[in-house]
Coordinates of C-alpha atoms in Angstrom, one line a residue:
M176 CA -87.2 105.7 35.7
L177 CA -87.9 107.2 32.3
L178 CA -84.7 105.9 30.9
R179 CA -85.8 102.3 31.7
F180 CA -88.9 102.8 29.6
V181 CA -86.9 104.3 26.8
L182 CA -84.4 101.4 26.9
A183 CA -87.3 98.9 26.9
I184 CA -88.8 100.5 23.8
V185 CA -85.4 100.3 22.1
A186 CA -85.1 96.7 23.1
F187 CA -88.6 95.9 21.8
A188 CA -87.8 97.6 18.5
A189 CA -84.6 95.8 18.1
A190 CA -86.3 92.5 18.9
A191 CA -89.0 93.2 16.3
V192 CA -86.4 94.0 13.6
M193 CA -84.3 91.0 14.3
I194 CA -87.2 88.6 14.5
A195 CA -88.8 90.0 11.4
F196 CA -85.6 89.9 9.4
G197 CA -84.9 86.3 10.6
I198 CA -88.4 85.2 9.6
A199 CA -87.9 86.9 6.2
Q200 CA -84.8 84.9 5.6
R201 CA -86.9 81.7 5.7
T202 CA -89.8 83.2 3.7
V203 CA -89.6 86.0 1.3
F204 CA -85.8 86.0 1.0
L205 CA -85.4 82.2 0.8
E206 CA -83.6 80.9 -2.3
P207 CA -84.7 77.8 -4.2
D208 CA -83.5 74.5 -2.8
R209 CA -82.8 72.8 -6.1
V210 CA -82.0 73.5 -9.8
A211 CA -83.2 71.3 -12.7
L212 CA -82.1 70.9 -16.3
Q213 CA -84.0 68.8 -18.8
I214 CA -83.8 68.0 -22.5
T215 CA -85.4 65.8 -25.1
A216 CA -82.6 64.3 -27.0
E217 CA -82.6 63.5 -30.7
T218 CA -81.4 59.9 -30.7
G219 CA -81.9 59.1 -34.4
D220 CA -81.1 55.4 -34.9
A221 CA -79.0 55.1 -31.8
D222 CA -79.8 52.3 -29.3
Y223 CA -77.9 53.9 -26.4
L224 CA -77.8 57.3 -24.7
V225 CA -74.8 58.4 -22.7
I226 CA -75.0 61.2 -20.0
G227 CA -71.5 62.5 -19.9
P228 CA -69.6 63.6 -16.7
E229 CA -69.8 67.3 -17.6
A230 CA -73.6 67.1 -17.6
L231 CA -73.7 65.3 -14.3
A232 CA -71.3 67.8 -12.8
A233 CA -73.0 70.9 -14.1
Y234 CA -73.8 71.7 -10.5
P235 CA -72.3 70.4 -7.3
G236 CA -74.1 67.9 -5.1
K237 CA -76.1 64.7 -5.6
Q238 CA -77.8 64.2 -9.0
T239 CA -81.5 63.2 -9.2
L240 CA -82.2 61.8 -12.7
T241 CA -85.5 61.2 -14.3
I242 CA -85.5 59.1 -17.5
D243 CA -88.7 58.8 -19.5
G244 CA -89.5 57.1 -22.8
E245 CA -91.5 54.3 -24.3
G246 CA -91.4 50.9 -22.5
T247 CA -88.6 50.0 -20.1
A248 CA -85.9 52.4 -19.1
F249 CA -82.5 51.0 -18.1
L250 CA -79.8 53.0 -16.4
A251 CA -76.3 52.0 -15.5
Y252 CA -73.3 54.0 -14.5
G253 CA -69.5 53.4 -14.6
R254 CA -66.3 54.9 -15.6
T255 CA -66.6 56.9 -18.8
S256 CA -63.9 54.8 -20.5
D257 CA -65.7 51.6 -19.6
V258 CA -69.0 53.0 -20.8
L259 CA -67.6 54.0 -24.2
A260 CA -65.6 50.7 -24.4
W261 CA -68.8 48.7 -23.9
I262 CA -70.6 50.7 -26.6
G263 CA -67.7 50.0 -29.0
D264 CA -68.6 50.9 -32.6
D265 CA -72.3 51.3 -32.0
E266 CA -73.9 54.7 -32.6
Y267 CA -75.1 56.5 -29.4
A268 CA -76.6 59.8 -28.3
E269 CA -74.6 61.9 -25.9
I270 CA -75.9 64.4 -23.3
G271 CA -73.5 67.2 -22.5
Y272 CA -73.6 70.6 -20.9
D273 CA -73.1 74.1 -22.3
A274 CA -71.8 76.2 -19.4
E275 CA -72.3 79.5 -21.2
A276 CA -75.9 78.8 -22.1
G277 CA -76.5 77.0 -18.8
E278 CA -78.4 74.1 -20.5
L279 CA -78.0 70.5 -21.5
T280 CA -76.9 69.6 -25.0
A281 CA -77.5 66.5 -27.2
R282 CA -75.7 65.1 -30.2
V283 CA -75.5 61.7 -32.0
V284 CA -72.0 60.2 -32.0
D285 CA -70.8 57.6 -34.5
P286 CA -67.5 56.1 -33.1
T287 CA -66.5 54.7 -36.5
E288 CA -66.5 58.1 -38.0
S289 CA -64.5 59.5 -35.1
D290 CA -61.9 56.8 -35.4
A291 CA -61.6 57.3 -39.1
S292 CA -61.0 61.1 -38.7
D293 CA -58.6 60.8 -35.9
G294 CA -56.6 57.8 -37.2
Q295 CA -53.9 57.6 -39.8
D296 CA -54.4 57.1 -43.5
T297 CA -55.1 53.6 -44.6
D298 CA -52.0 53.5 -46.7
D299 CA -49.8 54.6 -43.8
A300 CA -51.4 51.9 -41.6
D301 CA -50.7 49.3 -44.2
E302 CA -47.1 50.3 -44.4
A303 CA -46.6 50.2 -40.7
P304 CA -44.5 47.2 -39.5
A305 CA -46.2 44.5 -37.5
T306 CA -45.3 44.3 -33.9
D307 CA -45.9 41.7 -31.2
S308 CA -48.0 43.1 -28.4
P309 CA -48.8 41.5 -25.1
A310 CA -52.3 40.2 -24.6
T311 CA -53.2 43.1 -22.4
D312 CA -52.6 45.6 -25.2
V313 CA -55.1 44.1 -27.6
P314 CA -58.1 46.4 -27.9
A315 CA -61.4 44.5 -27.5
T316 CA -63.9 45.8 -30.1
E317 CA -66.3 42.9 -30.2
T318 CA -69.6 44.4 -31.0
P319 CA -72.8 42.9 -32.4
S320 CA -73.3 42.9 -36.1
A321 CA -75.3 45.7 -37.8
D322 CA -77.9 43.2 -38.9
A323 CA -78.8 42.3 -35.3
A324 CA -82.5 42.3 -34.8
A325 CA -82.4 43.9 -31.3
P326 CA -79.7 45.9 -29.5
V327 CA -77.5 44.2 -27.0
S328 CA -78.7 44.8 -23.4
P329 CA -76.1 46.3 -21.1
A330 CA -77.8 44.7 -18.1
G331 CA -75.6 42.5 -15.9
S332 CA -72.2 43.8 -17.1
D333 CA -69.3 43.8 -14.6
L334 CA -68.3 47.2 -15.8
W335 CA -71.1 49.0 -14.0
L336 CA -70.9 50.4 -10.5
D337 CA -74.7 50.0 -10.3
E338 CA -77.7 49.5 -12.5
L339 CA -81.5 49.7 -12.3
S340 CA -84.5 49.6 -14.6
E341 CA -88.1 50.6 -14.4
E342 CA -91.2 50.4 -16.6
G343 CA -92.0 53.8 -17.9
T344 CA -90.4 56.6 -15.9
L345 CA -87.2 55.9 -14.0
T346 CA -86.1 58.2 -11.2
T347 CA -83.1 57.8 -9.0
T348 CA -80.7 59.9 -6.9
V349 CA -77.0 59.2 -7.1
D350 CA -73.7 60.9 -6.1
V351 CA -71.3 60.0 -8.8
P352 CA -67.7 61.3 -8.7
A353 CA -65.8 62.8 -11.6
G354 CA -65.0 60.6 -14.6
V355 CA -68.3 58.7 -14.4
S356 CA -70.9 58.5 -17.1
M357 CA -74.4 57.0 -17.3
L358 CA -75.6 54.6 -20.0
V359 CA -79.3 54.7 -20.8
A360 CA -80.9 51.9 -22.8
S361 CA -84.4 50.5 -23.3
G362 CA -83.4 47.0 -22.4
S363 CA -85.8 45.8 -25.1
D364 CA -86.9 46.4 -28.7
D365 CA -88.3 49.8 -27.7
P366 CA -86.5 53.0 -28.7
V367 CA -84.0 54.3 -26.2
P368 CA -85.6 56.7 -23.6
D369 CA -84.9 60.3 -24.8
E370 CA -86.3 62.5 -22.1
V371 CA -83.7 63.3 -19.5
A372 CA -84.0 65.6 -16.5
I373 CA -81.3 66.2 -13.9
T374 CA -81.9 67.9 -10.6
W375 CA -79.2 69.1 -8.1
P376 CA -79.8 70.4 -4.6
L377 CA -78.9 74.0 -3.8
D378 CA -77.6 75.3 -0.6
N379 CA -80.4 77.5 0.6
S380 CA -79.4 77.4 4.3
T381 CA -79.9 80.6 6.3
P382 CA -77.1 80.6 8.8
W383 CA -78.2 83.8 10.4
F384 CA -81.8 82.8 11.0
G385 CA -80.8 81.2 14.3
P386 CA -78.7 84.1 15.6
L387 CA -81.4 86.7 14.6
L388 CA -84.3 84.8 16.2
T389 CA -82.3 84.1 19.3
G390 CA -81.0 87.6 19.5
G391 CA -84.5 89.0 19.0
A392 CA -85.8 86.8 21.8
I393 CA -83.1 88.0 24.1
A394 CA -83.7 91.6 23.2
F395 CA -87.4 91.1 23.9
L396 CA -86.8 89.5 27.3
V397 CA -84.4 92.4 28.1
G398 CA -87.0 94.9 27.1
F399 CA -89.6 93.1 29.1
A400 CA -87.4 93.1 32.2
L401 CA -86.7 96.8 31.8
M402 CA -90.4 97.6 31.4
I403 CA -91.4 95.6 34.5
S404 CA -88.5 97.1 36.5
G405 CA -89.7 100.6 35.4
I406 CA -93.3 99.9 36.4
I407 CA -92.3 98.6 39.8
H408 CA -89.9 101.5 40.4
H409 CA -92.6 104.0 39.3
R410 CA -95.2 102.5 41.8
R411 CA -92.7 102.5 44.6
S412 CA -91.7 106.1 44.0
R413 CA -95.3 107.4 44.3
G414 CA -95.9 105.6 47.6
P415 CA -99.1 106.0 49.9
R416 CA -100.3 109.7 50.6
R417 CA -102.1 109.6 54.0
N418 CA -101.1 113.1 55.4
L419 CA -102.2 116.0 53.3
P420 CA -100.5 119.5 53.6
K421 CA -102.1 121.9 56.1
G422 CA -102.8 124.4 53.5
G423 CA -104.6 122.0 51.3
P424 CA -108.3 122.1 50.6
R425 CA -110.7 120.6 53.1
R426 CA -113.7 118.5 52.3
A427 CA -117.0 120.3 53.0
R428 CA -118.9 118.7 55.8
R429 CA -122.3 117.5 54.8
T430 CA -125.3 118.6 56.7
R431 CA -127.9 116.2 57.9
A432 CA -130.4 117.6 55.5
Q433 CA -128.3 116.7 52.6
P434 CA -129.2 113.2 51.3
T435 CA -126.4 110.7 50.8
P436 CA -125.8 110.2 47.1
V437 CA -126.5 106.8 45.7
V438 CA -124.2 105.6 43.0
E439 CA -125.5 102.7 40.8
D440 CA -123.3 100.2 38.9
T441 CA -120.3 101.0 41.0
P442 CA -117.4 98.7 39.9
A443 CA -116.2 96.3 42.5
A444 CA -112.9 96.8 44.3
G445 CA -111.1 94.5 41.9
E446 CA -112.8 96.1 38.9
R447 CA -112.0 99.7 39.3
G448 CA -111.6 101.7 36.3
G449 CA -114.2 99.9 34.2
A450 CA -113.1 99.6 30.6
T451 CA -109.6 100.8 31.6
G452 CA -109.3 97.7 33.9
E453 CA -110.3 95.4 31.0
S454 CA -107.8 97.0 28.7
R455 CA -105.1 96.6 31.3
S456 CA -106.0 92.9 31.7
A457 CA -105.8 92.4 27.9
G458 CA -102.5 94.1 27.8
R459 CA -101.1 91.9 30.5
R460 CA -102.4 88.8 28.7
A461 CA -100.7 89.9 25.5
L462 CA -97.5 90.6 27.3
I463 CA -97.5 87.2 28.9
A464 CA -98.3 85.6 25.5
G465 CA -95.3 87.5 24.0
V466 CA -93.0 86.3 26.8
V467 CA -94.0 82.7 26.1
L468 CA -94.2 83.0 22.3
V469 CA -90.8 84.7 21.6
P470 CA -88.7 82.1 23.4
A471 CA -90.8 79.4 21.8
L472 CA -90.2 80.9 18.4
S473 CA -86.4 81.0 19.0
L474 CA -86.5 77.3 19.7
T475 CA -87.3 76.8 16.0
A476 CA -83.8 78.0 15.1
C477 CA -82.1 74.9 16.6
S478 CA -81.4 73.3 13.3
A479 CA -77.7 73.2 12.2
E480 CA -78.5 74.8 8.9
Y481 CA -79.8 77.9 10.7
W482 CA -76.5 78.7 12.3
P483 CA -73.1 79.7 10.8
T484 CA -70.2 77.3 10.8
F485 CA -66.7 78.3 11.4
E486 CA -64.9 75.1 10.5
Q487 CA -61.8 75.4 8.4
A488 CA -60.5 73.0 5.8
P489 CA -57.6 70.9 7.0
A490 CA -54.3 72.4 6.1
T491 CA -52.6 70.7 3.1
T492 CA -49.2 69.2 3.4
A493 CA -48.4 69.7 -0.3
P494 CA -45.9 72.4 -1.2
A495 CA -47.6 75.7 -2.2
T496 CA -45.1 76.6 -5.0
V497 CA -42.3 75.0 -6.9
P498 CA -38.8 76.2 -5.8
A499 CA -37.7 79.2 -7.7
T500 CA -34.2 77.9 -8.4
V501 CA -34.0 74.6 -10.2
A502 CA -30.8 72.9 -11.3
P503 CA -30.6 71.9 -15.0
E504 CA -30.5 68.2 -14.1
E505 CA -33.4 68.6 -11.8
A506 CA -35.3 70.4 -14.6
D507 CA -34.7 67.4 -16.9
A508 CA -35.9 65.1 -14.1
D509 CA -39.0 67.2 -13.7
A510 CA -39.7 67.1 -17.4
E511 CA -39.3 63.3 -17.5
A512 CA -41.5 63.0 -14.4
G513 CA -44.1 65.2 -16.1
S514 CA -44.1 62.9 -19.1
D515 CA -44.5 59.9 -16.9
A516 CA -47.4 61.6 -15.1
E517 CA -49.1 62.2 -18.4
E518 CA -48.7 58.6 -19.3
A519 CA -49.9 57.5 -15.9
E520 CA -53.1 59.5 -16.3
S521 CA -54.1 57.2 -19.1
V522 CA -53.6 54.1 -16.9
E523 CA -56.4 53.0 -14.6
P524 CA -57.0 49.9 -12.4
A525 CA -59.0 47.2 -14.1
V526 CA -61.8 47.5 -11.4
T527 CA -62.6 49.7 -8.5
V528 CA -63.2 48.3 -5.0
P529 CA -67.0 48.9 -5.1
Q530 CA -67.1 47.4 -8.5
M531 CA -65.1 44.3 -7.3
E532 CA -67.4 43.9 -4.3
L533 CA -70.4 43.7 -6.7
I534 CA -68.6 41.3 -9.0
M535 CA -67.7 39.0 -6.2
R536 CA -71.4 38.8 -5.1
K537 CA -72.3 37.9 -8.7
L538 CA -69.6 35.3 -8.9
S539 CA -70.5 33.7 -5.5
D540 CA -74.2 33.5 -6.4
S541 CA -73.5 32.1 -9.9
A542 CA -71.0 29.5 -8.6
A543 CA -73.4 28.4 -5.9
A544 CA -76.2 27.9 -8.4
A545 CA -73.9 26.0 -10.8
D546 CA -72.6 23.8 -7.9
E547 CA -76.1 23.0 -6.7
A548 CA -77.4 22.1 -10.2
R549 CA -74.1 20.4 -11.2
D550 CA -74.5 22.3 -14.5
P551 CA -71.3 22.7 -16.5
A552 CA -72.9 25.2 -18.9
L553 CA -73.9 27.4 -16.0
A554 CA -70.4 27.1 -14.5
A555 CA -68.9 28.2 -17.8
E556 CA -70.6 31.6 -17.4
R557 CA -68.2 32.5 -14.6
F558 CA -65.4 29.9 -14.8
T559 CA -62.7 29.3 -17.4
G560 CA -59.4 27.4 -17.8
P561 CA -58.2 25.2 -15.0
A562 CA -61.0 26.4 -12.6
L563 CA -63.7 25.4 -15.1
T564 CA -62.0 22.0 -15.8
A565 CA -62.0 21.2 -12.0
R566 CA -65.7 22.2 -11.7
E567 CA -66.8 20.1 -14.7
A568 CA -64.9 17.0 -13.4
N569 CA -66.5 17.5 -9.9
Y570 CA -70.0 17.7 -11.4
A571 CA -69.4 14.5 -13.4
I572 CA -68.2 12.6 -10.3
R573 CA -71.0 13.8 -8.1
G574 CA -73.5 12.8 -10.7
V575 CA -72.5 9.2 -10.1
L576 CA -71.3 9.5 -6.5
P577 CA -73.6 12.1 -4.8
E578 CA -71.6 11.7 -1.5
H579 CA -68.4 13.0 -3.2
P580 CA -67.4 16.4 -1.7
A581 CA -68.5 19.4 -3.7
A582 CA -66.0 21.9 -5.1
T583 CA -64.8 24.6 -2.7
A584 CA -67.4 27.3 -2.6
I585 CA -66.6 30.8 -3.8
P586 CA -67.1 33.3 -1.0
A587 CA -68.4 36.8 -1.7
A588 CA -66.8 38.8 1.2
P589 CA -64.9 40.1 2.9
L590 CA -62.2 41.0 0.4
E591 CA -58.7 40.9 2.1
I592 CA -56.7 41.8 -1.0
T593 CA -57.8 43.3 -4.3
L594 CA -55.0 43.7 -6.8
P595 CA -56.4 44.8 -10.2
Q596 CA -54.2 45.0 -13.2
Q597 CA -53.1 48.5 -14.4
S598 CA -54.3 49.0 -17.9
K599 CA -54.9 51.7 -20.4
A600 CA -58.4 52.9 -21.0
G601 CA -60.2 50.9 -23.7
I602 CA -57.7 48.0 -23.6
W603 CA -58.6 44.4 -22.9
P604 CA -58.2 41.6 -21.6
R605 CA -58.1 42.7 -18.0
T606 CA -57.0 40.7 -14.9
V607 CA -57.7 40.9 -11.2
L608 CA -56.2 38.9 -8.3
T609 CA -58.2 38.9 -5.1
I610 CA -57.9 37.1 -1.8
V611 CA -61.3 36.8 -0.1
K612 CA -62.2 35.3 3.3
N613 CA -65.2 33.1 4.0
G614 CA -67.5 35.4 6.0
D615 CA -69.8 32.5 6.8
D616 CA -67.1 30.2 8.2
P617 CA -63.9 31.8 9.4
T618 CA -62.3 28.4 9.9
V619 CA -62.2 27.9 6.1
A620 CA -59.0 29.0 4.5
P621 CA -59.3 32.2 2.4
S622 CA -59.6 31.8 -1.3
S623 CA -57.2 33.3 -3.9
L624 CA -58.9 33.9 -7.2
V625 CA -57.6 35.2 -10.5
L626 CA -60.3 36.8 -12.7
V627 CA -60.0 37.5 -16.4
Q628 CA -62.2 39.7 -18.5
Q629 CA -61.6 39.1 -22.2
S630 CA -63.6 42.1 -23.7
P631 CA -65.9 44.9 -22.5
R632 CA -69.0 42.9 -23.2
D633 CA -67.7 39.8 -21.4
N634 CA -68.0 39.4 -17.7
F635 CA -65.1 38.4 -15.4
K636 CA -64.4 34.7 -15.2
I637 CA -62.4 32.8 -12.6
L638 CA -59.3 31.4 -14.3
Y639 CA -57.6 30.1 -11.1
A640 CA -59.2 29.2 -7.8
M641 CA -56.9 28.3 -4.9
S642 CA -57.0 28.1 -1.1
L643 CA -54.3 29.9 0.9
V644 CA -51.9 27.8 2.9
P645 CA -51.7 28.4 6.7
D646 CA -49.5 31.4 7.5
A647 CA -49.3 32.3 3.8
D648 CA -48.0 35.8 4.5
P649 CA -48.7 37.4 1.1
P650 CA -46.3 40.2 0.0
E651 CA -47.2 43.9 0.2
V652 CA -49.1 45.0 -2.9
A653 CA -50.3 48.3 -4.3
P654 CA -53.7 49.6 -3.2
A655 CA -56.7 48.8 -5.3
S656 CA -57.1 52.4 -6.4
I657 CA -53.7 52.2 -8.2
G658 CA -53.4 48.5 -9.2
A659 CA -50.3 46.7 -10.4
P660 CA -48.8 46.1 -13.8
L661 CA -49.0 42.7 -15.4
V662 CA -45.5 41.2 -15.5
S663 CA -44.4 39.8 -18.8
P664 CA -44.3 36.0 -18.9
Q665 CA -40.7 36.2 -20.1
S666 CA -39.6 38.8 -17.6
K667 CA -35.9 38.6 -16.6
L668 CA -36.4 40.8 -13.5
L669 CA -37.6 37.8 -11.4
V670 CA -35.5 34.9 -10.1
L671 CA -37.5 32.8 -12.5
A672 CA -39.6 34.0 -15.4
P673 CA -43.3 33.5 -14.9
D674 CA -43.6 31.1 -17.9
Q675 CA -40.9 28.9 -16.4
V676 CA -42.3 28.6 -12.9
A677 CA -44.9 25.8 -13.6
A678 CA -42.4 23.6 -15.4
A679 CA -39.7 24.1 -12.7
Y680 CA -42.1 23.3 -9.9
A681 CA -43.4 20.2 -11.8
D682 CA -39.8 19.0 -11.9
V683 CA -39.6 19.5 -8.1
L684 CA -42.8 17.5 -7.6
I685 CA -41.2 14.6 -9.4
Q686 CA -37.6 14.7 -8.1
G687 CA -37.9 16.6 -4.9
T688 CA -34.7 18.0 -3.5
A689 CA -32.8 16.3 -6.3
S690 CA -34.3 18.7 -8.9
Q691 CA -32.1 21.3 -10.4
Y692 CA -34.7 23.9 -9.5
A693 CA -35.2 22.8 -5.8
E694 CA -32.8 25.5 -4.5
L695 CA -35.0 28.2 -6.0
F696 CA -38.1 27.1 -4.0
E697 CA -38.9 27.1 -0.3
T698 CA -39.4 23.4 0.1
E699 CA -39.5 23.3 3.9
G700 CA -43.0 23.4 5.1
D701 CA -44.5 23.0 1.6
V702 CA -47.6 20.9 2.2
L703 CA -48.3 20.6 -1.6
L704 CA -44.9 19.1 -2.1
Q705 CA -45.4 16.7 0.8
Q706 CA -48.7 15.4 -0.5
L707 CA -48.0 15.2 -4.3
G708 CA -44.2 15.1 -4.3
P709 CA -41.9 12.1 -3.8
E710 CA -43.0 11.7 -0.2
G711 CA -46.7 11.6 -1.1
Q712 CA -46.1 9.3 -4.1
T713 CA -44.3 6.8 -1.9
A714 CA -47.1 6.8 0.6
T715 CA -49.6 6.1 -2.3
N716 CA -47.5 3.3 -3.6
E717 CA -47.6 1.6 -0.2
T718 CA -51.3 1.4 -0.4
L719 CA -51.3 -0.5 -3.7
P720 CA -51.4 -4.3 -3.9
A721 CA -48.1 -6.1 -4.6
T722 CA -49.3 -6.9 -8.1
A723 CA -49.5 -3.2 -9.2
D724 CA -46.9 -0.5 -9.8
A725 CA -47.5 3.2 -10.0
T726 CA -45.6 5.8 -12.0
Y727 CA -45.9 9.5 -12.0
T728 CA -45.3 12.3 -14.5
T729 CA -45.8 16.0 -13.9
Q730 CA -45.8 18.8 -16.4
A731 CA -46.9 22.4 -16.7
G732 CA -50.5 23.0 -17.5
S733 CA -51.7 24.5 -20.7
S734 CA -53.2 27.7 -19.1
P735 CA -51.1 30.9 -19.3
P736 CA -49.3 32.1 -16.2
I737 CA -50.7 35.3 -14.6
A738 CA -48.1 37.5 -12.8
L739 CA -48.9 40.7 -11.0
A740 CA -46.2 42.9 -9.6
T741 CA -45.7 43.4 -5.9
N742 CA -44.3 46.4 -4.1
D743 CA -40.8 44.8 -3.6
S744 CA -40.4 44.3 -7.4
G745 CA -41.4 40.7 -7.1
A746 CA -44.6 39.1 -8.4
M747 CA -47.5 37.0 -7.4
V748 CA -47.7 34.2 -10.1
S749 CA -50.6 31.9 -10.7
V750 CA -49.9 28.7 -12.8
S751 CA -51.3 25.2 -13.4
V752 CA -49.6 21.9 -13.2
T753 CA -50.9 18.5 -14.3
Q754 CA -49.8 15.3 -12.6
T755 CA -50.6 11.9 -14.2
E756 CA -50.6 8.7 -12.1
K757 CA -50.5 5.4 -14.0
V758 CA -51.2 2.2 -12.2
T759 CA -50.3 -1.0 -14.2
P760 CA -50.3 -4.7 -13.2
N761 CA -47.0 -6.4 -12.9
D762 CA -48.1 -10.0 -12.8
G763 CA -49.9 -10.2 -16.2
G764 CA -53.3 -9.6 -14.5
T765 CA -55.8 -6.8 -14.8
L766 CA -56.6 -3.6 -12.9
G767 CA -59.5 -1.3 -12.5
F768 CA -60.6 1.7 -10.5
G769 CA -62.8 -0.3 -8.2
D770 CA -66.3 0.3 -7.1
G771 CA -67.2 3.7 -5.7
Q772 CA -64.0 5.3 -6.8
P773 CA -64.0 8.8 -8.2
G774 CA -61.8 7.6 -11.1
G775 CA -64.4 5.2 -12.3
A776 CA -67.2 7.7 -11.8
L777 CA -65.4 10.3 -13.9
S778 CA -64.2 8.0 -16.7
G779 CA -67.2 5.7 -16.8
F780 CA -64.7 2.8 -17.0
T781 CA -66.0 0.2 -14.5
G782 CA -64.2 -2.9 -15.8
K783 CA -60.6 -4.1 -15.5
S784 CA -57.8 -3.8 -18.0
A785 CA -54.5 -5.5 -18.6
K786 CA -53.0 -2.2 -19.5
G787 CA -54.0 -0.6 -16.2
V788 CA -55.7 2.7 -15.4
Q789 CA -54.5 6.3 -15.0
R790 CA -55.7 9.5 -13.3
E791 CA -54.9 13.1 -14.0
I792 CA -54.7 15.6 -11.1
G793 CA -55.1 19.2 -11.9
I794 CA -53.1 21.5 -9.6
Q795 CA -53.5 25.3 -9.4
V796 CA -50.8 27.1 -7.5
L797 CA -50.2 30.7 -6.4
F798 CA -46.5 31.5 -6.0
Y799 CA -44.6 34.5 -4.7
V800 CA -41.6 35.0 -7.0
P801 CA -39.0 37.4 -5.6
A802 CA -37.0 39.9 -7.7
V803 CA -33.6 39.1 -9.0
G804 CA -31.0 39.7 -6.3
S805 CA -33.3 38.9 -3.5
D806 CA -32.3 36.5 -0.7
E807 CA -35.8 35.1 -0.6
K808 CA -37.0 31.9 -2.4
I809 CA -40.1 31.2 -4.4
R810 CA -42.7 30.0 -2.0
V811 CA -46.2 28.6 -2.3
L812 CA -48.9 31.0 -1.1
G813 CA -52.0 28.9 -2.1
W814 CA -53.0 25.8 -4.1
S815 CA -55.8 23.5 -5.0
E816 CA -55.8 20.0 -6.5
S817 CA -58.6 18.0 -8.0
L818 CA -59.2 14.9 -10.1
I819 CA -59.7 16.2 -13.7
G820 CA -59.3 13.1 -15.8
A821 CA -59.4 9.3 -15.6
S822 CA -59.2 6.5 -18.1
E823 CA -57.8 3.2 -19.1
V824 CA -54.1 3.4 -19.9
P825 CA -53.9 3.8 -23.7

């Protein structure tokens, strides 16, 4: 019996210790939940401030940034190479991190001085022989002149993964990966904001708070059970004592003369013991309160951060060490591979997938606004080359004939294929090929777009816009995180060099299977060839009056071919072709476009001419060109055609 009370006391003591220590973990022993660093940078005459990746990664976890200064605060973030490329030769302030001192640092950087100190001597540069470089190896260093009245705003650039601005103080929480920097600007004539504070969350979880509170509650309940058991056992062991021993004392018998004693204020049967009974009742109430309170307290430890986790990181499939014995030829191969790896580290895709998704939303909105307003200047902000020419002609026709179909809309999502060009950091132009479905109308054929960015401060523009043919079956391409190299226009590794594809297909459109290039192309099932080739030309001639004759000429367009490599060493090649249709009278009469015809609406020529009239059809085509030695043929993956010119025959 006594042992039960002793064990109960031990259990109560253990419960008190565990509960007290568990509560202390969440109170007096609790670590801070965040760490903050701040600095007021000396920006000098700089118009931009860059927060480098080492400052953003000073501590792990999401970064909460607070930018303060005069006027508007603008913040954008992107790959460090893109941020520095956009700044170009402009002076900027840079925020770094001193790991030894544990504080942020600031310095003003003049890129022109860095280039001068790192580059070769001027004399050596002058003596270097000139070399022809492909377009993608031309650094883009277009920057505003030093006499500009106001700094160029970085808002709206396609280089940013995200951007935001606020009047006064700007605060945002982000989770940027390695290799990302932040660009801060005022977005106006005000000085660049120079007060920067970065806050990171700290892991102040208490994984033993839950076990301690739960264990304390269990110990308390065990002690309580032992105490109750001891009390019950104690009462049962005493039992009722009705028969006294014979030798025991006997109560004296009262005589009649003795008065019966009167006791006042005798406690009732249920109140025996007076103050002792009250203390016992209070003790029972406290005990009951403890029984209810301790389990309730343990329920507060249900959060996941209050319990330890025993999850293990997934096992890696990479080899732990390099084999100890390496053959000489293998060592040479490893050295060459290492050199290739170092070169590959400087190569990056033109865009990332999140960046491309944002770009496509901008493109779609801009194209929709231009199409609705029929504004060529607005279209020129996001279109160039053949795609812009087709848009401008469509706007001109619709200005006269409102019922004429609008140009094919540019969808924003979903992206089916994103194939960015592999390029070295700081090198422009950059190219991206993407195939995007129409999320609003799945019956519309997916669009294939070729985007080109000429310089860091230019946005991507659509150079080619085509619709995929049914069952196009595009070839396998590299993932967007890697990208694909841009194939040289004169490459001999394909069955046909990219700069010869347009001219060869133009010849096929005129001569059909009689063309010398016909055997290189998959002509069976080619809808474009059926509509604009010999078969389609014959059908058009049959609709003409007997007094008119039509002749056709087709040639490669003036826009450059864009070729991106595929996984099978082939390439996806985008080109333009122009077909001219001349209709002339053969009876000495006159001809015109006729009322309500797109040719007349585009040219403005509404009369008739003895020379006849002509139309120009702009054709944009996406081909798959296989590698040399492949059994496959060049096939059309997508195309678009539109009226881009009309006039009297000169």
